CSV table of C-alpha atoms and ligand atoms in Angstrom, one decimal:
chain,number,residue,atom,x,y,z
C,5,MET,CA,-56.2,-247.0,139.4
C,6,GLY,CA,-58.7,-244.2,138.8
C,7,VAL,CA,-59.3,-244.2,142.5
C,8,LEU,CA,-55.6,-244.0,143.2
C,9,VAL,CA,-55.2,-241.0,140.9
C,10,CYS,CA,-58.2,-239.4,142.4
C,11,VAL,CA,-56.7,-239.7,145.9
C,12,CYS,CA,-53.1,-239.1,145.2
C,13,LEU,CA,-53.2,-236.2,142.7
C,14,PRO,CA,-54.8,-233.6,145.1
C,15,LEU,CA,-52.4,-234.8,147.8
C,16,VAL,CA,-49.4,-234.3,145.6
C,17,LEU,CA,-50.7,-230.9,144.5
C,18,LEU,CA,-51.3,-229.9,148.1
C,19,GLN,CA,-47.8,-230.9,149.0
C,20,VAL,CA,-46.3,-228.9,146.1
C,21,LEU,CA,-48.4,-225.9,147.1
C,22,LEU,CA,-47.3,-226.2,150.8
C,23,VAL,CA,-43.7,-226.3,149.7
C,24,LEU,CA,-44.1,-223.4,147.3
C,25,GLY,CA,-46.1,-221.4,149.8
C,26,SER,CA,-43.9,-222.1,152.8
C,27,SER,CA,-41.2,-219.6,151.8
C,28,PRO,CA,-43.3,-216.4,151.6
C,29,LEU,CA,-45.8,-217.6,154.1
C,30,ALA,CA,-43.2,-218.6,156.7
C,31,ALA,CA,-41.3,-215.4,156.0
C,32,ALA,CA,-44.5,-213.4,156.6
C,33,GLN,CA,-45.2,-215.2,159.8
C,34,GLN,CA,-41.7,-215.6,161.2
C,35,GLN,CA,-40.7,-212.0,160.5
C,36,PRO,CA,-38.3,-211.0,163.2
C,37,GLN,CA,-39.7,-208.7,165.7
C,38,PRO,CA,-38.1,-205.2,165.7
C,39,ALA,CA,-34.8,-205.6,167.5
C,40,SER,CA,-34.7,-204.5,171.1
C,41,ALA,CA,-32.6,-201.5,170.1
C,42,PRO,CA,-34.7,-198.9,168.2
C,43,PRO,CA,-33.6,-198.4,164.6
C,44,ALA,CA,-32.3,-194.9,165.3
C,45,ARG,CA,-30.0,-196.3,168.1
C,46,ALA,CA,-28.8,-199.0,165.8
C,47,LEU,CA,-28.0,-196.3,163.3
C,48,ASP,CA,-26.1,-194.3,165.9
C,49,ALA,CA,-23.9,-197.4,166.5
C,50,VAL,CA,-23.4,-198.0,162.7
C,51,LEU,CA,-22.5,-194.4,162.1
C,52,GLN,CA,-20.1,-194.3,165.1
C,53,GLU,CA,-18.2,-197.2,163.5
C,54,TYR,CA,-18.1,-195.6,160.0
C,55,ALA,CA,-17.1,-192.2,161.4
C,56,TYR,CA,-14.2,-193.8,163.3
C,57,ARG,CA,-13.1,-195.6,160.2
C,58,ALA,CA,-12.8,-192.2,158.5
C,59,LEU,CA,-10.2,-191.2,161.2
C,60,VAL,CA,-7.0,-192.5,159.8
C,61,ARG,CA,-4.4,-194.0,162.0
C,62,ARG,CA,-3.1,-190.6,163.2
C,63,PRO,CA,-5.9,-188.1,162.6
C,64,ARG,CA,-5.0,-184.5,162.9
C,65,THR,CA,-6.7,-183.0,165.8
C,66,GLY,CA,-9.4,-180.5,164.8
C,67,LEU,CA,-9.5,-181.7,161.2
C,68,VAL,CA,-12.9,-182.9,159.9
C,69,TYR,CA,-12.9,-186.3,158.2
C,70,ASN,CA,-15.9,-187.4,156.1
C,71,GLY,CA,-17.0,-191.0,156.5
C,72,THR,CA,-18.4,-193.3,153.9
C,73,VAL,CA,-21.6,-195.1,154.7
C,74,PRO,CA,-22.7,-198.6,153.6
C,75,GLY,CA,-24.6,-198.7,150.3
C,76,ASN,CA,-28.0,-199.2,152.0
C,77,LEU,CA,-27.6,-195.9,153.8
C,78,THR,CA,-27.0,-193.8,150.7
C,79,GLY,CA,-28.2,-190.3,151.5
C,80,VAL,CA,-26.8,-190.3,155.0
C,81,ALA,CA,-23.7,-188.2,155.7
C,82,VAL,CA,-21.4,-188.9,158.6
C,83,SER,CA,-18.2,-187.1,159.7
C,84,ALA,CA,-15.8,-187.1,162.6
C,85,VAL,CA,-13.4,-184.7,164.3
C,86,ARG,CA,-11.1,-185.5,167.1
C,87,LEU,CA,-10.5,-182.8,169.7
C,88,ARG,CA,-8.8,-182.5,173.1
C,89,SER,CA,-11.5,-182.0,175.7
C,90,GLY,CA,-9.5,-179.1,177.2
C,91,SER,CA,-9.3,-177.4,173.9
C,92,LEU,CA,-13.0,-177.8,173.2
C,93,ARG,CA,-13.9,-176.3,176.6
C,94,ARG,CA,-11.5,-173.3,176.2
C,95,LYS,CA,-11.9,-172.5,172.5
C,96,GLY,CA,-15.1,-174.2,171.4
C,97,PHE,CA,-15.4,-175.5,167.8
C,98,ALA,CA,-17.1,-172.8,165.8
C,99,GLU,CA,-17.8,-174.5,162.5
C,100,TYR,CA,-18.7,-178.1,162.5
C,101,PHE,CA,-21.1,-178.1,159.6
C,102,GLN,CA,-24.3,-176.6,160.9
C,103,PHE,CA,-23.2,-176.8,164.5
C,104,ALA,CA,-21.4,-174.0,166.3
C,105,LEU,CA,-19.9,-175.1,169.6
C,106,PRO,CA,-19.1,-172.1,171.9
C,107,THR,CA,-16.5,-172.0,174.6
C,108,GLY,CA,-17.5,-173.8,177.8
C,109,VAL,CA,-18.7,-177.0,176.1
C,110,VAL,CA,-17.5,-180.1,178.1
C,111,VAL,CA,-18.0,-183.8,177.7
C,112,LYS,CA,-19.1,-185.9,180.6
C,113,PRO,CA,-17.7,-188.2,181.8
C,114,HIS,CA,-14.4,-186.5,181.2
C,115,VAL,CA,-12.0,-188.0,178.7
C,116,GLU,CA,-8.6,-186.8,177.4
C,117,ARG,CA,-9.7,-186.6,173.8
C,118,THR,CA,-13.1,-186.9,172.3
C,119,VAL,CA,-14.5,-187.6,168.8
C,120,LEU,CA,-17.5,-185.5,167.8
C,121,VAL,CA,-19.6,-187.4,165.3
C,122,TYR,CA,-21.8,-185.4,162.9
C,123,HIS,CA,-24.9,-187.0,161.2
C,124,ASN,CA,-27.0,-185.6,158.4
C,125,LEU,CA,-29.8,-188.1,157.9
C,126,GLY,CA,-30.9,-186.5,154.6
C,127,ASN,CA,-33.8,-188.3,153.0
C,128,TRP,CA,-33.7,-190.9,155.9
C,129,SER,CA,-34.8,-188.4,158.5
C,130,GLU,CA,-38.5,-189.3,158.5
C,131,TYR,CA,-37.6,-193.0,158.4
C,132,TYR,CA,-35.4,-193.0,161.5
C,133,TYR,CA,-37.2,-190.2,163.3
C,134,PRO,CA,-41.0,-190.4,162.5
C,135,LEU,CA,-42.7,-187.2,163.4
C,136,LEU,CA,-45.7,-186.6,165.5
C,137,PRO,CA,-48.9,-186.6,163.5
C,138,GLY,CA,-49.6,-183.3,161.9
C,139,TYR,CA,-45.9,-182.2,161.6
C,140,SER,CA,-43.5,-182.3,158.7
C,141,TYR,CA,-39.8,-181.8,158.4
C,142,LEU,CA,-38.6,-178.5,156.8
C,143,SER,CA,-35.0,-179.6,157.2
C,144,PRO,CA,-33.1,-182.9,157.4
C,145,VAL,CA,-32.4,-184.3,160.8
C,146,LEU,CA,-28.8,-183.5,162.0
C,147,GLY,CA,-27.0,-185.3,164.8
C,148,LEU,CA,-24.2,-184.4,167.1
C,149,LEU,CA,-22.8,-187.1,169.4
C,150,ALA,CA,-19.5,-187.4,171.4
C,151,TYR,CA,-17.4,-190.5,172.0
C,152,ASP,CA,-14.2,-191.3,173.7
C,153,ALA,CA,-11.3,-191.0,171.3
C,154,ALA,CA,-9.0,-193.4,173.2
C,155,ASN,CA,-9.5,-196.3,170.8
C,156,LEU,CA,-10.2,-195.4,167.2
C,157,SER,CA,-10.8,-199.1,166.2
C,158,ALA,CA,-13.6,-199.4,168.8
C,159,ALA,CA,-17.1,-200.2,167.8
C,160,GLY,CA,-20.3,-200.1,169.9
C,161,LEU,CA,-19.0,-197.2,172.1
C,162,PRO,CA,-21.3,-195.5,174.5
C,163,GLU,CA,-22.0,-191.8,173.9
C,164,LEU,CA,-20.6,-189.2,176.2
C,165,ASN,CA,-22.8,-186.3,177.3
C,166,ILE,CA,-22.2,-182.9,175.7
C,167,VAL,CA,-22.9,-180.1,178.2
C,168,ALA,CA,-22.8,-176.4,177.1
C,169,THR,CA,-21.9,-174.7,180.4
C,170,GLN,CA,-21.8,-171.1,179.2
C,171,SER,CA,-23.8,-170.4,176.1
C,172,PRO,CA,-25.9,-172.9,174.0
C,173,ILE,CA,-24.7,-174.7,170.9
C,174,LEU,CA,-26.3,-173.2,167.8
C,175,VAL,CA,-27.6,-175.2,164.9
C,176,SER,CA,-28.0,-173.1,161.7
C,177,PHE,CA,-30.0,-174.9,159.1
C,178,SER,CA,-29.6,-174.2,155.5
C,179,ASN,CA,-32.1,-174.9,152.6
C,180,VAL,CA,-35.0,-174.9,155.0
C,181,ARG,CA,-38.4,-175.5,153.2
C,182,ALA,CA,-40.7,-172.5,153.3
C,183,VAL,CA,-44.1,-172.3,155.0
C,184,VAL,CA,-47.0,-170.3,154.0
C,185,ALA,CA,-47.1,-166.9,155.6
C,186,GLY,CA,-49.4,-166.0,158.5
C,187,GLY,CA,-49.5,-169.5,160.2
C,188,PRO,CA,-47.9,-170.5,163.4
C,189,PRO,CA,-44.0,-170.3,163.0
C,190,PRO,CA,-41.8,-173.4,162.4
C,191,ARG,CA,-40.3,-175.0,165.4
C,192,CYS,CA,-37.2,-176.8,166.4
C,193,VAL,CA,-37.5,-180.4,167.4
C,194,TRP,CA,-34.8,-182.1,169.6
C,195,PHE,CA,-34.6,-185.9,169.9
C,196,ASP,CA,-32.8,-187.4,172.9
C,197,LEU,CA,-30.9,-190.7,172.5
C,198,ASP,CA,-34.2,-192.5,173.2
C,199,GLY,CA,-35.8,-190.8,170.2
C,200,VAL,CA,-38.2,-188.8,172.4
C,201,PRO,CA,-39.0,-185.5,170.6
C,202,GLN,CA,-39.2,-182.1,172.3
C,203,LEU,CA,-40.5,-179.0,170.5
C,204,GLN,CA,-38.7,-175.7,171.1
C,205,ASP,CA,-39.0,-172.2,169.5
C,206,LEU,CA,-36.4,-171.1,167.0
C,207,GLU,CA,-33.5,-169.1,168.3
C,208,ALA,CA,-33.4,-167.0,165.1
C,209,SER,CA,-34.5,-167.6,161.6
C,210,ASN,CA,-33.5,-171.2,160.8
C,211,VAL,CA,-31.4,-171.4,163.9
C,212,CYS,CA,-32.1,-173.8,166.8
C,213,SER,CA,-30.2,-173.9,170.1
C,214,THR,CA,-29.3,-176.8,172.4
C,215,ASN,CA,-27.4,-177.6,175.5
C,216,HIS,CA,-27.0,-181.3,174.8
C,217,HIS,CA,-26.2,-183.9,172.3
C,218,GLY,CA,-28.9,-185.6,170.1
C,219,HIS,CA,-30.6,-185.0,166.8
C,220,PHE,CA,-32.2,-181.8,165.6
C,221,ALA,CA,-34.5,-180.5,162.9
C,222,ILE,CA,-36.9,-177.8,162.0
C,223,VAL,CA,-40.5,-178.8,161.7
C,224,ALA,CA,-43.8,-177.2,160.9
C,225,ASN,CA,-47.5,-178.0,161.3
C,226,SER,CA,-48.3,-179.8,158.0
C,227,SER,CA,-51.3,-177.6,157.3
C,228,GLU,CA,-48.9,-174.6,156.9
C,229,LEU,CA,-47.0,-176.2,154.0
C,230,ALA,CA,-47.9,-174.9,150.5
C,231,PRO,CA,-48.3,-178.4,148.9
C,232,ALA,CA,-50.2,-180.4,151.5
C,233,PRO,CA,-48.0,-183.5,152.2
C,234,VAL,CA,-49.2,-186.9,153.2
C,235,PRO,CA,-49.7,-186.9,157.0
C,236,SER,CA,-46.6,-188.2,158.5
C,237,ALA,CA,-46.5,-191.4,160.5
C,238,ALA,CA,-47.0,-191.3,164.3
C,239,ILE,CA,-44.1,-191.9,166.5
C,240,ALA,CA,-45.7,-195.1,167.9
C,241,PRO,CA,-45.6,-197.7,165.1
C,242,PRO,CA,-42.3,-199.6,165.2
C,243,VAL,CA,-40.1,-199.3,162.2
C,244,PRO,CA,-38.8,-202.6,160.8
C,245,ALA,CA,-35.2,-203.0,162.1
C,246,ASP,CA,-33.7,-204.2,158.9
C,247,GLY,CA,-35.0,-201.1,157.3
C,248,SER,CA,-36.0,-201.6,153.7
C,249,PRO,CA,-38.5,-198.8,153.1
C,250,ALA,CA,-40.5,-201.0,150.6
C,251,LYS,CA,-41.6,-203.3,153.4
C,252,GLY,CA,-45.3,-202.3,153.1
C,253,SER,CA,-45.7,-203.4,149.5
C,254,SER,CA,-43.8,-206.7,150.0
C,255,GLN,CA,-46.0,-207.4,153.0
C,256,GLY,CA,-49.1,-206.8,150.8
C,257,TRP,CA,-47.7,-209.2,148.2
C,258,LYS,CA,-47.2,-211.9,150.8
C,259,ILE,CA,-50.7,-211.5,152.1
C,260,ALA,CA,-52.1,-211.7,148.5
C,261,VAL,CA,-50.0,-214.9,147.9
C,262,SER,CA,-51.2,-216.5,151.1
C,263,VAL,CA,-54.9,-215.6,150.4
C,264,VAL,CA,-54.7,-217.1,146.9
C,265,GLY,CA,-52.7,-220.1,148.2
C,266,SER,CA,-55.3,-220.7,150.9
C,267,ALA,CA,-58.1,-220.6,148.3
C,268,ILE,CA,-56.4,-223.1,146.1
C,269,ALA,CA,-55.6,-225.3,149.1
C,270,LEU,CA,-59.3,-225.2,150.2
C,271,GLY,CA,-60.3,-226.2,146.6
C,272,LEU,CA,-58.0,-229.1,146.6
C,273,LEU,CA,-59.1,-230.2,150.0
C,274,ALA,CA,-62.8,-230.1,148.8
C,275,THR,CA,-61.8,-232.2,145.7
C,276,LEU,CA,-60.0,-234.6,147.9
C,277,LEU,CA,-63.1,-235.0,150.2
C,278,LEU,CA,-65.4,-235.5,147.2
C,279,CYS,CA,-63.0,-238.1,145.8
C,280,LEU,CA,-62.9,-239.9,149.1
C,281,VAL,CA,-66.7,-239.9,149.3
C,282,ARG,CA,-67.0,-241.3,145.8
C,283,TYR,CA,-64.3,-243.8,146.5
C,284,LYS,CA,-66.2,-245.0,149.6
C,285,LYS,CA,-69.4,-245.3,147.6
C,286,VAL,CA,-67.6,-247.4,144.9
C,287,LYS,CA,-66.0,-249.6,147.6
C,288,LYS,CA,-69.4,-250.1,149.3
C,289,LEU,CA,-71.0,-251.1,146.0
C,290,GLU,CA,-68.2,-253.5,145.3
C,291,VAL,CA,-68.5,-255.1,148.8
C,292,MET,CA,-72.3,-255.3,148.4
C,293,GLU,CA,-71.9,-257.0,145.1
C,294,ARG,CA,-69.4,-259.4,146.4
C,295,ASN,CA,-71.5,-260.1,149.4
C,296,SER,CA,-74.5,-260.9,147.3
C,297,GLU,CA,-72.4,-263.4,145.3
C,298,VAL,CA,-70.6,-264.9,148.3
C,299,GLY,CA,-73.7,-264.9,150.4
C,300,GLU,CA,-75.3,-267.7,148.4
C,301,THR,CA,-72.3,-269.9,148.4
C,302,LEU,CA,-72.0,-269.5,152.1
C,303,ARG,CA,-75.4,-270.8,152.9
C,304,MET,CA,-74.5,-274.4,152.6
C,305,ALA,CA,-76.8,-277.2,153.6
C,306,GLN,CA,-76.3,-280.8,154.3
C,307,VAL,CA,-77.7,-282.6,151.3
C,308,GLY,CA,-77.1,-286.3,151.7
C,309,ARG,CA,-73.4,-286.8,152.6
C,310,THR,CA,-72.3,-283.7,150.6
C,311,GLN,CA,-72.3,-279.9,151.3
C,312,ALA,CA,-74.3,-278.2,148.7
C,313,PRO,CA,-75.2,-274.5,148.3
C,314,VAL,CA,-78.8,-273.8,149.0
C,315,ALA,CA,-81.0,-270.9,148.3
C,316,LEU,CA,-82.6,-269.7,151.5
C,317,TRP,CA,-86.2,-269.3,150.5
C,318,THR,CA,-86.5,-272.1,148.0
C,319,ARG,CA,-89.8,-274.0,148.5
C,320,THR,CA,-88.4,-277.4,147.5
C,321,GLN,CA,-85.2,-278.7,149.1
C,322,PRO,CA,-82.7,-280.3,146.7
C,323,VAL,CA,-82.7,-284.1,146.9
C,324,ILE,CA,-80.2,-286.5,145.5
C,325,GLU,CA,-81.8,-288.8,142.9
C,326,SER,CA,-80.5,-292.0,144.5
C,327,GLU,CA,-82.5,-291.4,147.7
C,328,TYR,CA,-85.7,-291.9,145.7
C,329,THR,CA,-84.5,-295.3,144.6
C,330,ALA,CA,-83.2,-296.3,148.0
A,9,LIG,C1,-17.1,-183.4,153.6
A,9,LIG,O1,-18.4,-183.4,153.1
A,9,LIG,C2,-18.9,-182.0,153.0
A,9,LIG,C3,-20.4,-182.2,152.6
A,9,LIG,O2,-21.1,-183.1,153.4
A,9,LIG,C4,-18.1,-181.3,152.0
A,9,LIG,O3,-18.6,-179.9,152.0
A,9,LIG,C5,-16.7,-181.2,152.4
A,9,LIG,O4,-15.9,-180.6,151.5
A,9,LIG,C6,-16.2,-182.7,152.6
A,9,LIG,N1,-14.8,-182.6,153.2
A,9,LIG,C7,-13.9,-183.3,152.7
A,9,LIG,C8,-12.5,-183.2,153.4
A,9,LIG,O5,-14.0,-184.1,151.8
A,10,LIG,C1,-32.4,-191.8,149.8
A,10,LIG,O1,-31.9,-191.6,148.6
A,10,LIG,C2,-31.0,-192.6,148.1
A,10,LIG,C3,-30.5,-192.2,146.8
A,10,LIG,O2,-30.0,-191.0,146.8
A,10,LIG,C4,-31.8,-193.9,148.0
A,10,LIG,O3,-30.9,-195.0,147.6
A,10,LIG,C5,-32.4,-194.3,149.3
A,10,LIG,O4,-33.2,-195.4,149.2
A,10,LIG,C6,-33.3,-193.1,149.8
A,10,LIG,N1,-33.8,-193.4,151.2
A,10,LIG,C7,-35.1,-193.4,151.5
A,10,LIG,C8,-35.4,-193.7,152.9
A,10,LIG,O5,-35.9,-193.1,150.6
A,11,LIG,C1,-52.0,-177.3,162.7
A,11,LIG,O1,-52.6,-176.0,162.5
A,11,LIG,C2,-54.1,-176.1,162.4
A,11,LIG,C3,-54.6,-174.8,162.1
A,11,LIG,O2,-53.6,-173.8,161.8
A,11,LIG,C4,-54.6,-176.7,163.7
A,11,LIG,O3,-56.0,-176.8,163.6
A,11,LIG,C5,-53.9,-178.0,164.1
A,11,LIG,O4,-54.3,-178.4,165.3
A,11,LIG,C6,-52.4,-177.9,164.0
A,11,LIG,N1,-51.8,-179.2,164.2
A,11,LIG,C7,-50.9,-179.4,165.1
A,11,LIG,C8,-50.4,-180.8,165.2
A,11,LIG,O5,-50.5,-178.5,165.9
A,12,LIG,C1,-9.7,-201.2,170.4
A,12,LIG,O1,-11.0,-201.8,170.1
A,12,LIG,C2,-10.9,-203.0,169.4
A,12,LIG,C3,-12.3,-203.4,169.0
A,12,LIG,O2,-13.2,-203.4,170.0
A,12,LIG,C4,-10.2,-204.0,170.2
A,12,LIG,O3,-10.0,-205.2,169.4
A,12,LIG,C5,-8.8,-203.5,170.6
A,12,LIG,O4,-8.2,-204.4,171.4
A,12,LIG,C6,-8.9,-202.2,171.3
A,12,LIG,N1,-7.6,-201.6,171.5
A,12,LIG,C7,-7.2,-201.2,172.6
A,12,LIG,C8,-5.8,-200.6,172.7
A,12,LIG,O5,-7.9,-201.2,173.6
A,13,LIG,C1,-27.6,-202.3,155.8
A,13,LIG,O1,-27.0,-203.6,155.7
A,13,LIG,C2,-26.5,-204.1,156.8
A,13,LIG,C3,-25.7,-205.4,156.5
A,13,LIG,O2,-24.9,-205.2,155.4
A,13,LIG,C4,-27.6,-204.4,157.8
A,13,LIG,O3,-27.1,-204.9,159.0
A,13,LIG,C5,-28.4,-203.1,158.1
A,13,LIG,O4,-29.5,-203.4,158.9
A,13,LIG,C6,-28.8,-202.5,156.8
A,13,LIG,N1,-29.4,-201.2,157.1
A,13,LIG,C7,-30.5,-200.8,156.4
A,13,LIG,C8,-31.0,-199.5,156.8
A,13,LIG,O5,-31.1,-201.5,155.6
């Protein structure tokens, strides 16, 4: 019974530990790899869908409709405006939030009507568009993308190219963070659809210019900022696709749990081994005792006509009394 408890208890505990541990441990190990589409591209697709939802069944051409974003994207703003491509080329669209589209802007390939989707990533800018080391955002990241307006229920639409054929599209940023005087000037950054950043000089104070679609912001060398911010992440490390920003701390928690779990498991394993060794010893002793008992009964010798147990090294052999008399 004692031996049973000794063997079974650690095993049961080990089992319980494995079951308890499997959820966070497995979660840590089987974490889905970042989806093949980069997070920023996935966001483009989500925002296209939500922007189109804002366009009611018969949206008025040239009227801006604000979209609503899912709860886990609070802080991101999205809007949509439907325009005739011909009208856009002839008249431009002068005030689309911070974007001013001059005459001569065309979409390629040509469509009859286009939807211009506006993004303001707000406090999600750094998350979706990590900056090069040493740089910080002075403005949120703004996006301007064009889609075909033929089907306003469509999802997963491909972007159309925006081409400024006469003068560039201007992006006038408001509420730009200040830099300390005397350093190198702030710069514009443009991200293409693949998220590849390109630095450009400002067109005017807080104004960037572009000839294409994409995402835009004003950045500065971090060392120029008055309160030195934490160095921003490099562009290289992949951002988790499901996008909870608290991933790091939960990862740490999982690691802590697995370390403690492993320690306990090792302890239990050691206990189990000790128990087994002791169990073996006890078993061996029992067998030896039994053998020493059985051993004597086994050594039988023919005494007269009967089998009788004999001790091996006795000096006098047992003799039946009657043989004396015979
Ligand atoms: C759309 O949102 C902007 C701010 O992002 C706001 O200034 C504007 O009034 C809104 N327009 C409508 C029609 O709600
Ligand atoms: C941005 O702010 C909203 C609240 O305004 C918050 O829910 C969200 O988590 C923030 N996003 C990031 C990346 O910090
Ligand atoms: C930022 O500026 C400092 C000095 O002004 C310079 O040493 C550093 O290389 C700059 N960093 C980047 C990323 O340009
Ligand atoms: C519009 O797109 C939706 C979703 O992809 C699709 O179900 C629908 O058939 C499309 N309508 C037309 C007229 O193509
Ligand atoms: C927001 O939630 C949707 C599901 O409702 C999910 O597909 C998406 O990845 C989430 N996005 C972020 C940034 O957490």
